[in-house]
Short mmCIF file of C-alpha atoms and ligand atoms in Angstrom, two decimals:
data_model
loop_
_atom_site.label_atom_id
_atom_site.label_comp_id
_atom_site.label_asym_id
_atom_site.label_seq_id
_atom_site.Cartn_x
_atom_site.Cartn_y
_atom_site.Cartn_z
CA MET A 889 -0.23 -0.24 -0.14
CA LYS A 890 0.99 3.40 -1.32
CA HIS A 891 1.39 6.68 1.46
CA LEU A 892 -0.04 10.07 1.01
CA VAL A 893 1.05 13.06 2.93
CA TRP A 894 -1.59 15.38 3.10
CA TYR A 895 -0.88 19.06 3.20
CA ARG A 896 -2.90 21.72 4.77
CA ASN A 897 -1.27 24.63 5.99
CA ASP A 898 2.23 23.34 6.79
CA LEU A 899 3.49 23.42 3.39
CA ARG A 900 7.15 23.00 3.67
CA ILE A 901 9.23 20.25 3.60
CA ARG A 902 11.72 20.54 6.52
CA ASP A 903 10.58 20.09 9.95
CA HIS A 904 7.69 18.17 9.00
CA LEU A 905 7.20 14.61 10.68
CA PRO A 906 3.88 13.73 8.28
CA LEU A 907 6.66 14.09 5.21
CA THR A 908 10.02 12.09 6.75
CA LYS A 909 7.53 9.08 8.16
CA ALA A 910 5.72 8.93 4.86
CA VAL A 911 9.40 8.55 2.63
CA ALA A 912 10.62 6.51 5.36
CA ALA A 913 7.39 3.99 4.82
CA GLY A 914 7.94 3.74 1.38
CA THR A 915 6.18 4.86 -2.34
CA MET A 916 4.48 8.47 -1.09
CA ALA A 917 2.22 11.01 -2.37
CA ALA A 918 1.39 14.22 -1.39
CA VAL A 919 -1.72 15.88 -2.09
CA TYR A 920 -3.44 19.45 -1.45
CA CYS A 921 -6.93 20.19 -1.89
CA PHE A 922 -8.10 23.81 -2.50
CA ASP A 923 -11.52 24.03 -0.02
CA PRO A 924 -14.48 25.89 -2.23
CA ARG A 925 -15.45 26.28 2.10
CA HIS A 926 -12.01 29.14 2.20
CA PHE A 927 -13.02 30.85 -0.92
CA ALA A 928 -16.88 31.00 -0.16
CA ILE A 929 -18.38 34.28 0.60
CA THR A 930 -19.39 35.16 4.90
CA ARG A 931 -22.62 35.62 6.20
CA TYR A 932 -20.87 39.89 6.60
CA GLY A 933 -20.94 39.74 2.42
CA PHE A 934 -16.35 39.40 1.52
CA PRO A 935 -14.63 35.82 0.88
CA LYS A 936 -13.65 34.13 3.80
CA THR A 937 -9.64 33.93 1.83
CA GLY A 938 -9.60 37.25 0.01
CA SER A 939 -7.05 37.68 -3.00
CA ILE A 940 -3.89 38.78 -1.59
CA ARG A 941 -4.00 35.42 0.80
CA ALA A 942 -5.06 33.56 -1.71
CA ARG A 943 -2.33 34.28 -4.10
CA PHE A 944 0.42 33.98 -1.11
CA LEU A 945 -1.34 30.64 -1.01
CA MET A 946 -1.10 29.50 -4.47
CA GLU A 947 2.98 30.73 -4.69
CA SER A 948 3.12 28.05 -1.58
CA VAL A 949 1.80 25.33 -3.06
CA SER A 950 3.32 25.79 -6.52
CA ARG A 951 6.82 25.63 -4.68
CA LEU A 952 5.88 23.12 -2.23
CA ARG A 953 5.56 21.29 -5.62
CA GLU A 954 8.80 22.28 -6.92
CA SER A 955 10.13 20.97 -3.44
CA LEU A 956 8.90 17.47 -3.77
CA ASN A 957 9.52 17.02 -7.04
CA GLY A 958 6.08 17.15 -8.88
CA ASN A 959 4.98 14.79 -6.31
CA LEU A 960 2.08 17.19 -4.92
CA ILE A 961 -1.11 16.08 -6.44
CA VAL A 962 -3.71 18.90 -6.67
CA ARG A 963 -7.53 18.99 -6.34
CA ILE A 964 -10.42 21.87 -6.27
CA GLY A 965 -12.51 20.22 -4.20
CA LYS A 966 -13.28 19.21 0.28
CA PRO A 967 -10.40 16.92 0.58
CA GLU A 968 -13.39 14.58 2.77
CA GLU A 969 -14.44 14.50 -0.05
CA GLU A 970 -11.53 13.74 -3.30
CA ILE A 971 -8.60 12.36 -0.32
CA PRO A 972 -10.86 9.18 0.03
CA GLN A 973 -11.82 9.10 -3.36
CA LEU A 974 -8.28 9.62 -4.96
CA ALA A 975 -7.01 7.10 -2.23
CA ALA A 976 -9.22 4.32 -3.69
CA GLU A 977 -8.47 5.30 -7.23
CA ALA A 978 -4.33 5.47 -6.29
CA GLY A 979 -4.15 2.86 -4.10
CA PHE A 980 -2.88 4.69 -1.24
CA GLY A 981 -2.86 2.64 2.76
CA THR A 982 -2.54 5.45 4.78
CA ILE A 983 -3.10 8.90 5.06
CA TRP A 984 -0.16 11.31 6.84
CA TYR A 985 -1.15 14.98 8.29
CA HIS A 986 -0.09 17.12 10.68
CA ARG A 987 -3.39 17.83 13.20
CA GLU A 988 -5.31 21.26 13.58
CA VAL A 989 -6.86 22.15 16.62
CA THR A 990 -10.24 24.46 15.67
CA GLN A 991 -13.14 22.99 14.89
CA GLU A 992 -13.69 23.21 10.99
CA GLU A 993 -10.80 22.44 10.48
CA ILE A 994 -11.79 18.66 13.25
CA LEU A 995 -14.85 18.48 11.49
CA VAL A 996 -12.89 17.60 8.37
CA GLU A 997 -10.42 15.23 9.91
CA GLN A 998 -13.36 13.65 11.05
CA ASP A 999 -15.34 13.72 8.37
CA MET A 1000 -12.47 11.63 6.32
CA LYS A 1001 -11.69 9.08 8.46
CA LYS A 1002 -15.83 8.00 7.96
CA ALA A 1003 -15.02 8.44 4.02
CA PHE A 1004 -11.48 6.34 3.87
CA GLU A 1005 -10.93 3.39 4.54
CA GLY A 1006 -7.49 2.84 5.83
CA GLU A 1007 -5.15 4.63 8.38
CA MET A 1008 -5.10 8.06 9.25
CA VAL A 1009 -1.72 9.32 11.05
CA SER A 1010 -1.71 12.35 13.06
CA VAL A 1011 0.44 14.38 15.30
CA PRO A 1012 0.69 17.90 16.38
CA GLY A 1013 3.47 20.33 13.80
CA HIS A 1014 2.51 24.01 14.50
CA THR A 1015 3.35 25.17 17.64
CA LEU A 1016 6.72 25.77 19.25
CA TYR A 1017 6.46 24.01 21.62
CA HIS A 1018 5.68 20.02 21.26
CA PRO A 1019 2.07 19.18 23.22
CA ASP A 1020 3.73 16.58 24.95
CA ASP A 1021 6.01 18.51 26.57
CA LEU A 1022 3.85 21.27 27.72
CA PRO A 1023 3.96 21.40 32.15
CA MET A 1024 0.46 21.22 32.32
CA ARG A 1025 -2.49 19.53 29.88
CA PRO A 1026 -3.97 21.32 27.65
CA ARG A 1027 -7.47 21.80 29.79
CA GLU A 1028 -5.29 23.38 32.66
CA LEU A 1029 -3.73 26.24 30.59
CA PRO A 1030 -3.13 29.47 32.84
CA ASP A 1031 -5.94 31.97 31.25
CA VAL A 1032 -3.19 34.30 31.60
CA PHE A 1033 -0.38 34.68 29.25
CA THR A 1034 2.76 35.40 31.39
CA ARG A 1035 2.06 32.30 34.24
CA PHE A 1036 2.05 30.15 31.15
CA ARG A 1037 5.02 31.39 29.52
CA LYS A 1038 7.02 31.27 32.78
CA GLN A 1039 6.10 28.40 33.12
CA VAL A 1040 6.93 26.89 29.73
CA GLU A 1041 10.39 28.19 29.54
CA LYS A 1042 11.04 27.00 33.21
CA GLU A 1043 9.78 23.13 32.29
CA SER A 1044 9.92 22.88 29.26
CA ARG A 1045 12.10 22.95 26.11
CA VAL A 1046 11.85 23.59 22.48
CA ARG A 1047 12.89 20.46 20.02
CA LYS A 1048 15.14 20.49 17.38
CA PRO A 1049 13.74 20.80 14.28
CA LEU A 1050 13.73 17.40 11.93
CA PRO A 1051 15.58 17.75 8.23
CA ALA A 1052 14.34 17.25 4.93
CA PRO A 1053 13.80 14.14 3.32
CA ASP A 1054 17.24 12.91 1.74
CA ARG A 1055 15.46 12.50 -1.33
CA ILE A 1056 11.36 12.09 -2.51
CA GLU A 1057 10.20 10.46 -5.77
CA GLY A 1058 8.71 12.42 -8.31
CA PRO A 1059 5.65 11.63 -9.30
CA LEU A 1060 3.75 7.90 -8.99
CA PRO A 1061 2.59 6.30 -12.87
CA GLY A 1062 -1.10 6.54 -13.06
CA ILE A 1063 -2.62 9.87 -11.40
CA ASP A 1064 -3.76 12.81 -12.55
CA TYR A 1065 -1.77 15.48 -10.80
CA GLY A 1066 -3.65 18.34 -11.54
CA ASP A 1067 -3.37 21.68 -11.81
CA ILE A 1068 -2.84 24.94 -9.19
CA PRO A 1069 -5.99 26.96 -9.38
CA ASP A 1070 -5.81 30.70 -10.25
CA LEU A 1071 -7.68 33.57 -8.67
CA GLU A 1072 -10.55 33.62 -11.43
CA GLU A 1073 -11.17 29.97 -10.71
CA LEU A 1074 -11.29 30.31 -6.95
CA GLY A 1075 -14.17 33.10 -8.08
CA LEU A 1076 -11.37 35.69 -6.81
CA LYS A 1077 -10.52 38.73 -8.35
CA PRO A 1078 -6.89 39.64 -9.43
CA LEU A 1079 -4.95 42.31 -7.76
CA ALA A 1080 -2.24 44.22 -8.48
CA LYS A 1081 0.29 44.76 -6.11
CA ASP A 1082 0.53 47.60 -4.06
CA PRO A 1083 4.63 48.75 -4.10
CA ARG A 1084 4.22 50.86 -1.28
CA SER A 1085 3.22 47.38 0.73
CA VAL A 1086 6.65 47.00 3.81
CA LEU A 1087 7.70 43.89 1.45
CA PRO A 1088 6.62 42.17 -1.74
CA PHE A 1089 5.05 39.37 0.25
CA GLU A 1090 5.86 35.76 -1.93
CA GLY A 1091 4.78 32.33 -0.59
CA GLY A 1092 6.67 29.20 -0.56
CA GLU A 1093 9.45 27.90 1.89
CA GLU A 1094 12.29 29.34 0.25
CA LYS A 1095 11.18 32.28 0.03
CA ALA A 1096 10.64 32.28 3.81
CA TRP A 1097 14.70 31.33 4.36
CA GLU A 1098 15.37 34.33 2.29
CA ARG A 1099 13.55 36.12 4.76
CA LEU A 1100 14.54 34.63 7.37
CA ASN A 1101 18.77 34.58 6.13
CA HIS A 1102 17.90 38.54 5.17
CA TYR A 1103 16.15 39.64 8.46
CA MET A 1104 19.29 37.44 10.90
CA PHE A 1105 22.17 36.90 9.32
CA LYS A 1106 22.21 39.92 6.13
CA SER A 1107 20.79 42.70 8.38
CA ASP A 1108 21.59 41.71 11.29
CA SER A 1109 17.69 43.85 12.14
CA ILE A 1110 17.11 41.53 14.85
CA ARG A 1111 19.96 42.48 16.82
CA ASN A 1112 17.50 45.89 17.75
CA TYR A 1113 13.91 43.65 17.09
CA ARG A 1114 13.05 45.01 21.00
CA GLN A 1115 13.27 48.49 20.01
CA THR A 1116 12.29 48.57 16.40
CA ARG A 1117 9.43 45.97 16.88
CA ASN A 1118 6.42 48.99 17.51
CA GLY A 1119 6.96 50.23 13.60
CA LEU A 1120 5.19 50.81 11.28
CA LEU A 1121 6.76 51.93 7.52
CA GLY A 1122 9.83 49.66 6.07
CA ALA A 1123 10.30 45.81 5.55
CA ASP A 1124 11.99 45.18 9.03
CA TYR A 1125 10.71 47.05 11.97
CA SER A 1126 9.60 43.20 12.59
CA SER A 1127 10.52 40.05 11.19
CA LYS A 1128 7.23 39.62 8.85
CA PHE A 1129 7.34 35.71 9.21
CA SER A 1130 3.76 35.65 10.66
CA PRO A 1131 2.59 35.31 6.18
CA TRP A 1132 5.35 32.53 5.83
CA LEU A 1133 4.45 30.54 9.58
CA ALA A 1134 0.43 31.10 9.09
CA HIS A 1135 1.00 28.75 5.70
CA GLY A 1136 3.08 26.67 7.53
CA SER A 1137 6.53 27.39 4.63
CA ILE A 1138 8.44 27.73 8.17
CA SER A 1139 7.92 26.35 11.48
CA ALA A 1140 7.95 27.91 14.90
CA VAL A 1141 10.65 25.33 15.66
CA SER A 1142 13.07 25.80 12.58
CA ILE A 1143 12.80 29.82 13.65
CA TYR A 1144 13.17 29.42 17.34
CA ASP A 1145 16.75 26.76 16.42
CA GLN A 1146 17.70 29.81 14.00
CA VAL A 1147 16.80 32.27 16.64
CA GLU A 1148 19.81 30.50 19.27
CA ARG A 1149 21.86 29.42 15.97
CA TYR A 1150 22.41 34.11 15.93
CA GLU A 1151 23.09 34.34 19.73
CA GLU A 1152 25.50 31.59 19.46
CA GLU A 1153 27.48 33.21 16.45
CA LYS A 1154 26.60 36.86 16.92
CA VAL A 1155 24.65 38.28 19.83
CA LYS A 1156 22.51 37.28 22.84
CA ASN A 1157 19.98 39.92 23.99
CA GLU A 1158 17.25 41.29 24.94
CA SER A 1159 15.93 41.57 21.23
CA THR A 1160 16.34 38.04 20.08
CA TYR A 1161 14.45 36.86 24.12
CA TRP A 1162 11.78 38.89 22.81
CA MET A 1163 12.06 37.32 19.32
CA LYS A 1164 11.23 33.59 21.40
CA PHE A 1165 9.06 35.66 23.61
CA GLU A 1166 6.84 36.64 20.30
CA LEU A 1167 6.36 33.18 19.67
CA ILE A 1168 5.20 31.73 22.96
CA TRP A 1169 2.52 34.12 22.69
CA ARG A 1170 1.59 32.21 19.18
CA ASP A 1171 1.50 29.03 21.21
CA PHE A 1172 -0.17 31.10 23.48
CA PHE A 1173 -3.22 31.19 21.40
CA ARG A 1174 -2.98 27.98 20.11
CA PHE A 1175 -3.25 26.18 22.86
CA SER A 1176 -6.02 28.21 24.46
CA ALA A 1177 -7.92 27.49 21.40
CA MET A 1178 -7.43 24.20 22.09
CA LYS A 1179 -8.71 24.61 25.51
CA HIS A 1180 -11.56 26.44 25.10
CA GLY A 1181 -13.10 25.42 21.11
CA ASN A 1182 -15.69 27.88 19.99
CA ALA A 1183 -16.14 29.91 22.80
CA LEU A 1184 -13.04 31.75 20.70
CA PHE A 1185 -15.96 32.64 18.50
CA HIS A 1186 -18.59 33.27 20.82
CA PRO A 1187 -19.34 36.92 21.15
CA GLY A 1188 -18.82 36.65 24.71
CA GLY A 1189 -15.44 35.06 24.01
CA ILE A 1190 -13.80 32.95 26.06
CA GLN A 1191 -15.06 35.25 29.23
CA GLY A 1192 -18.54 34.67 27.95
CA GLU A 1193 -20.17 38.39 28.79
CA ILE A 1194 -20.85 40.01 25.49
CA PRO A 1195 -20.20 43.37 25.72
CA GLN A 1196 -21.90 46.11 24.20
CA MET A 1197 -22.19 45.87 20.60
CA LYS A 1198 -24.46 46.48 17.41
CA SER A 1199 -24.00 45.30 13.93
CA ASP A 1200 -24.05 48.65 12.23
CA ALA A 1201 -22.98 47.73 8.33
CA GLU A 1202 -22.35 51.46 7.23
CA LEU A 1203 -20.13 52.13 10.54
CA PHE A 1204 -18.05 48.62 9.43
CA ARG A 1205 -17.87 49.69 6.06
CA ARG A 1206 -16.15 53.19 6.70
CA TRP A 1207 -13.27 51.57 9.21
CA ALA A 1208 -12.75 48.56 7.28
CA ASP A 1209 -12.46 50.59 4.02
CA GLY A 1210 -9.99 53.13 5.88
CA GLU A 1211 -12.34 56.15 5.94
CA THR A 1212 -13.60 56.82 9.31
CA GLY A 1213 -11.67 60.26 9.31
CA ILE A 1214 -9.48 59.51 11.82
CA PRO A 1215 -6.08 59.34 9.77
CA PHE A 1216 -4.49 56.33 12.10
CA VAL A 1217 -7.26 54.00 12.15
CA ASP A 1218 -7.87 54.77 8.12
CA ALA A 1219 -4.14 54.63 7.10
CA ASN A 1220 -3.83 51.44 9.11
CA MET A 1221 -7.31 49.78 7.28
CA ARG A 1222 -5.92 51.29 3.75
CA GLU A 1223 -2.67 49.30 4.63
CA LEU A 1224 -4.50 46.05 5.22
CA LYS A 1225 -7.18 46.74 2.20
CA GLN A 1226 -4.15 47.09 0.14
CA THR A 1227 -1.37 44.54 1.07
CA GLY A 1228 -2.56 42.31 3.62
CA PHE A 1229 -0.49 43.13 6.00
CA MET A 1230 -0.37 45.40 9.75
CA SER A 1231 1.86 46.19 11.84
CA ASN A 1232 0.86 44.25 14.95
CA ARG A 1233 0.58 48.15 16.71
CA GLY A 1234 -2.26 49.46 14.02
CA ARG A 1235 -3.92 45.50 15.06
CA GLN A 1236 -4.27 46.55 18.35
CA ASN A 1237 -5.01 50.32 17.73
CA VAL A 1238 -7.95 49.18 15.17
CA ALA A 1239 -9.19 46.21 16.41
CA SER A 1240 -9.50 48.12 20.00
CA PHE A 1241 -11.37 51.29 17.67
CA LEU A 1242 -14.03 49.48 16.20
CA SER A 1243 -14.67 46.63 19.40
CA GLN A 1244 -14.40 49.71 22.28
CA ASP A 1245 -14.81 52.88 20.25
CA LEU A 1246 -17.50 51.87 17.68
CA GLN A 1247 -19.03 48.79 19.93
CA VAL A 1248 -19.06 47.39 16.76
CA ASP A 1249 -19.17 43.49 16.86
CA TRP A 1250 -15.73 42.75 17.03
CA ARG A 1251 -16.12 39.37 15.04
CA MET A 1252 -16.92 41.37 11.94
CA GLY A 1253 -13.23 42.80 12.88
CA ALA A 1254 -12.01 39.29 13.20
CA ALA A 1255 -14.37 38.13 10.11
CA TRP A 1256 -12.69 40.97 7.55
CA PHE A 1257 -9.12 39.90 9.19
CA GLU A 1258 -9.32 36.44 8.31
CA SER A 1259 -10.44 37.40 4.59
CA MET A 1260 -7.34 40.49 4.08
CA LEU A 1261 -4.59 38.97 6.30
CA ILE A 1262 -1.58 37.62 4.51
CA ASP A 1263 -0.64 35.67 7.85
CA TYR A 1264 -4.59 34.86 8.29
CA ASP A 1265 -3.66 32.60 11.58
CA VAL A 1266 -6.95 31.22 12.88
CA ALA A 1267 -5.98 30.97 16.43
CA SER A 1268 -4.13 33.83 16.92
CA ASN A 1269 -6.09 36.00 14.91
CA TRP A 1270 -9.69 35.62 16.82
CA GLY A 1271 -7.46 35.16 20.10
CA ASN A 1272 -5.37 38.43 19.88
CA TRP A 1273 -9.11 39.84 18.07
CA ALA A 1274 -10.56 38.61 21.92
CA TYR A 1275 -8.30 40.34 24.08
CA ASN A 1276 -8.48 43.92 21.99
CA SER A 1277 -12.21 43.84 22.65
CA THR A 1278 -12.27 42.61 26.44
CA VAL A 1279 -13.84 38.86 25.58
CA GLY A 1280 -10.28 37.44 25.93
CA HIS A 1281 -7.33 36.34 27.96
CA ASP A 1282 -6.62 39.75 29.38
CA PRO A 1283 -8.03 40.86 32.78
CA ARG A 1284 -7.15 44.29 32.28
CA ASN A 1285 -9.13 46.27 29.77
CA ARG A 1286 -7.12 46.96 26.85
CA LYS A 1287 -8.91 49.94 25.25
CA PHE A 1288 -6.20 52.24 22.87
CA HIS A 1289 -6.71 55.70 23.36
CA VAL A 1290 -6.14 56.52 19.33
CA THR A 1291 -5.07 59.43 18.70
CA GLY A 1292 -2.44 59.22 22.01
CA GLN A 1293 -1.07 56.09 20.21
CA ALA A 1294 -0.72 58.25 16.72
CA LYS A 1295 1.50 60.88 18.07
CA ARG A 1296 3.27 58.36 19.95
CA TYR A 1297 3.57 55.80 16.99
CA ASP A 1298 3.91 58.26 14.12
CA PRO A 1299 5.15 61.32 15.57
CA LYS A 1300 5.59 63.47 12.42
CA GLY A 1301 2.66 61.47 10.49
CA GLU A 1302 4.88 59.26 8.30
CA TYR A 1303 2.91 56.70 8.40
CA VAL A 1304 0.02 58.36 8.01
CA ARG A 1305 0.63 60.44 5.27
CA HIS A 1306 2.19 57.13 3.00
CA TRP A 1307 -1.19 56.07 2.67
CA ILE A 1308 -3.37 58.75 2.99
CA PRO A 1309 -2.42 60.73 -0.11
CA GLU A 1310 -4.91 63.29 0.49
CA LEU A 1311 -3.32 64.63 3.65
CA ALA A 1312 -0.14 64.63 2.00
CA MET A 1313 0.22 68.70 3.00
CA VAL A 1314 -0.71 68.52 6.80
CA PRO A 1315 2.20 69.43 8.74
CA ALA A 1316 2.71 66.94 11.43
CA GLU A 1317 1.25 69.04 13.59
CA PHE A 1318 -2.35 68.56 12.54
CA ILE A 1319 -1.70 65.50 10.94
CA HIS A 1320 -3.83 62.96 13.32
CA GLU A 1321 -6.94 65.22 14.49
CA PRO A 1322 -7.00 67.47 10.36
CA TRP A 1323 -9.67 68.80 11.61
CA LYS A 1324 -8.98 71.25 14.22
CA MET A 1325 -7.44 72.80 11.47
CA SER A 1326 -8.50 76.70 10.89
CA PRO A 1327 -10.80 77.44 7.69
CA GLU A 1328 -7.46 78.89 6.01
CA GLN A 1329 -5.05 75.97 7.11
CA LYS A 1330 -7.44 74.30 5.63
CA THR A 1331 -7.39 75.64 1.80
CA LEU A 1332 -3.50 75.73 2.45
CA PHE A 1333 -3.11 71.73 3.04
CA GLY A 1334 -5.64 71.39 0.12
CA VAL A 1335 -7.68 69.06 2.71
CA HIS A 1336 -11.13 70.42 3.80
CA ILE A 1337 -13.33 67.66 6.00
CA GLY A 1338 -16.09 66.16 4.56
CA ARG A 1339 -14.78 66.91 1.02
CA GLU A 1340 -11.46 65.78 0.14
CA TYR A 1341 -11.20 63.63 3.95
CA PRO A 1342 -14.80 62.26 5.61
CA ALA A 1343 -15.83 63.77 8.92
CA PRO A 1344 -14.12 61.77 11.71
CA VAL A 1345 -17.16 59.60 13.33
CA GLN A 1346 -19.13 59.91 15.84
CA LEU A 1347 -18.18 58.17 18.47
C1 FAD B 2462 -6.29 42.18 16.16
C2 FAD B 2462 -5.43 40.97 15.79
C3 FAD B 2462 -5.19 40.36 15.24
C4 FAD B 2462 -3.68 39.57 14.54
N1 FAD B 2462 -4.21 38.58 13.64
C5 FAD B 2462 -2.54 37.34 13.74
C6 FAD B 2462 -3.13 36.91 12.42
O1 FAD B 2462 -3.82 36.33 11.83
N2 FAD B 2462 -1.87 36.04 12.26
C7 FAD B 2462 -0.84 36.37 12.95
O2 FAD B 2462 -0.17 35.98 12.78
N3 FAD B 2462 -0.74 37.27 14.01
C8 FAD B 2462 -1.74 37.94 14.44
N4 FAD B 2462 -1.89 38.84 15.11
C9 FAD B 2462 -0.80 38.72 15.88
C10 FAD B 2462 0.97 40.20 15.02
O3 FAD B 2462 -0.16 41.15 15.26
C11 FAD B 2462 1.17 39.23 14.02
O4 FAD B 2462 1.75 38.31 14.44
C12 FAD B 2462 2.71 39.86 13.60
O5 FAD B 2462 2.19 41.63 13.73
C13 FAD B 2462 3.37 40.24 12.00
O6 FAD B 2462 4.38 40.41 12.18
P1 FAD B 2462 5.91 39.94 11.88
O7 FAD B 2462 5.98 38.83 11.39
O8 FAD B 2462 6.34 40.92 11.88
O9 FAD B 2462 5.81 39.79 13.87
P2 FAD B 2462 7.21 40.31 15.08
O10 FAD B 2462 6.99 40.57 15.52
O11 FAD B 2462 8.48 40.02 14.08
O12 FAD B 2462 6.56 38.68 15.68
C14 FAD B 2462 7.63 37.25 15.01
C15 FAD B 2462 6.47 36.55 15.38
O13 FAD B 2462 5.76 36.49 16.69
C16 FAD B 2462 4.39 36.38 16.49
N5 FAD B 2462 3.74 37.56 17.32
C17 FAD B 2462 3.52 38.44 17.22
N6 FAD B 2462 2.96 38.66 17.97
C18 FAD B 2462 1.77 38.13 18.42
C19 FAD B 2462 0.59 37.57 19.01
N7 FAD B 2462 0.75 39.70 19.38
N8 FAD B 2462 0.15 36.92 19.08
C20 FAD B 2462 -0.01 36.14 17.89
N9 FAD B 2462 1.73 35.66 17.59
C21 FAD B 2462 2.62 36.80 17.60
C22 FAD B 2462 4.22 36.57 14.69
O14 FAD B 2462 4.35 34.10 14.66
C23 FAD B 2462 5.19 36.74 14.43
O15 FAD B 2462 5.24 36.21 13.16
C24 FAD B 2462 -2.80 39.59 14.84
C25 FAD B 2462 -2.63 41.16 16.30
C26 FAD B 2462 -4.16 41.81 16.03
C27 FAD B 2462 -3.64 42.59 17.41
#
């Protein structure tokens, strides 16, 4: 019997246990399904996966096919229907895969088990700490990050990454390997890349390693990560590893391993520690999703208490399109819509603004991020949204004073001007509050509120 590796958001050949096992076990091939449910229109009226992430996904799958010597079968359809059928036709007796922790993905695994007659072998592979190495059972996970972090730092260790298999055989005879679809085939509109993006993000494992080598070893940017991580403009204020991590083109374990290598070869400081610290946040959200299940998507989140909120479609639209009249919010939202990326500082602010200032249902914001983000990750996205909307893990109220944040993190208004050309002439004094300009100043700087740039939403 032949072996099949089922790929989902683990699109790499290095540090990939199911692939290593399948290669060692005998004749094998791999499969990826473009699941139409991932590209369907959500109840909020936009696609679950927007064009920017879909393009990155296609690039990632295409590069994976190259790394697998062409031995990646591609299907468009539901995995739980396509894969058992493929297995029956081509004689695959075992399916190897990385298991998931959230409802939609678990249901697919369960349905696959019902339809597939052979053996299914799953292993965890998305986190930094292997679940077996945690000092607590998942259901005993502390609800406060700091307690989790201190416990794992003290009592757990990060395993070493696996190398890629030495040799991967080419396509097996008699199987239709299928084509990688384009955006139109998935019902999405093509979108040109915006040159203002922090990076021209390209999908694939090699690109992930190129970025890692640049950020750590060539530009040495990690050396100052702790100081620069709240930046807004440019490629190197933070690692930008997230799109590749979210698609599994590189594992968190491999990144951690490279940080340790950097520490040995170059310098070990608070910045290198902080990179590990952020990867522990990522683990925390994933283990928390495991613990809390669907509460992650409920209006009251894991706290269970539903906050004051409304489903105001027009307010939501202004927020999503970057037309709230609050420049810092609008600049971030336009960056997201045009490029699929937004800094962590921006994400915190716009999430707090939507859910706490505008009091719009935070789940609409999380769903918009899901559609738009190139680095969308179910646990990190919904977990962070809940956190910033008072229904997540933080016992404190995470309300951001957006104008104060704008003045602190974009003191000269360079970021706002980068994304809102209408405000290009406005001096730093007024850039974050253009409505405060006198009529003469508005004329002088070419911005009339309500004409060239919207009046601020009523809070
Ligand atoms: C409302 C909101 C939604 C978010 N949605 C996502 C999402 O869908 N996918 C996603 O990967 N991140 C998400 N984040 C977390 C964070 O903003 C991004 O991981 C980070 O901005 C990505 O940029 P970077 O890779 O340069 O990060 P760096 O600052 O270089 O950090 C390195 C890595 O650490 C991890 N990390 C850093 N901060 C966080 C965090 N707060 N939570 C979880 N992991 C973190 C990421 O994997 C990141 O790639 C969200 C944050 C907020 C506030």
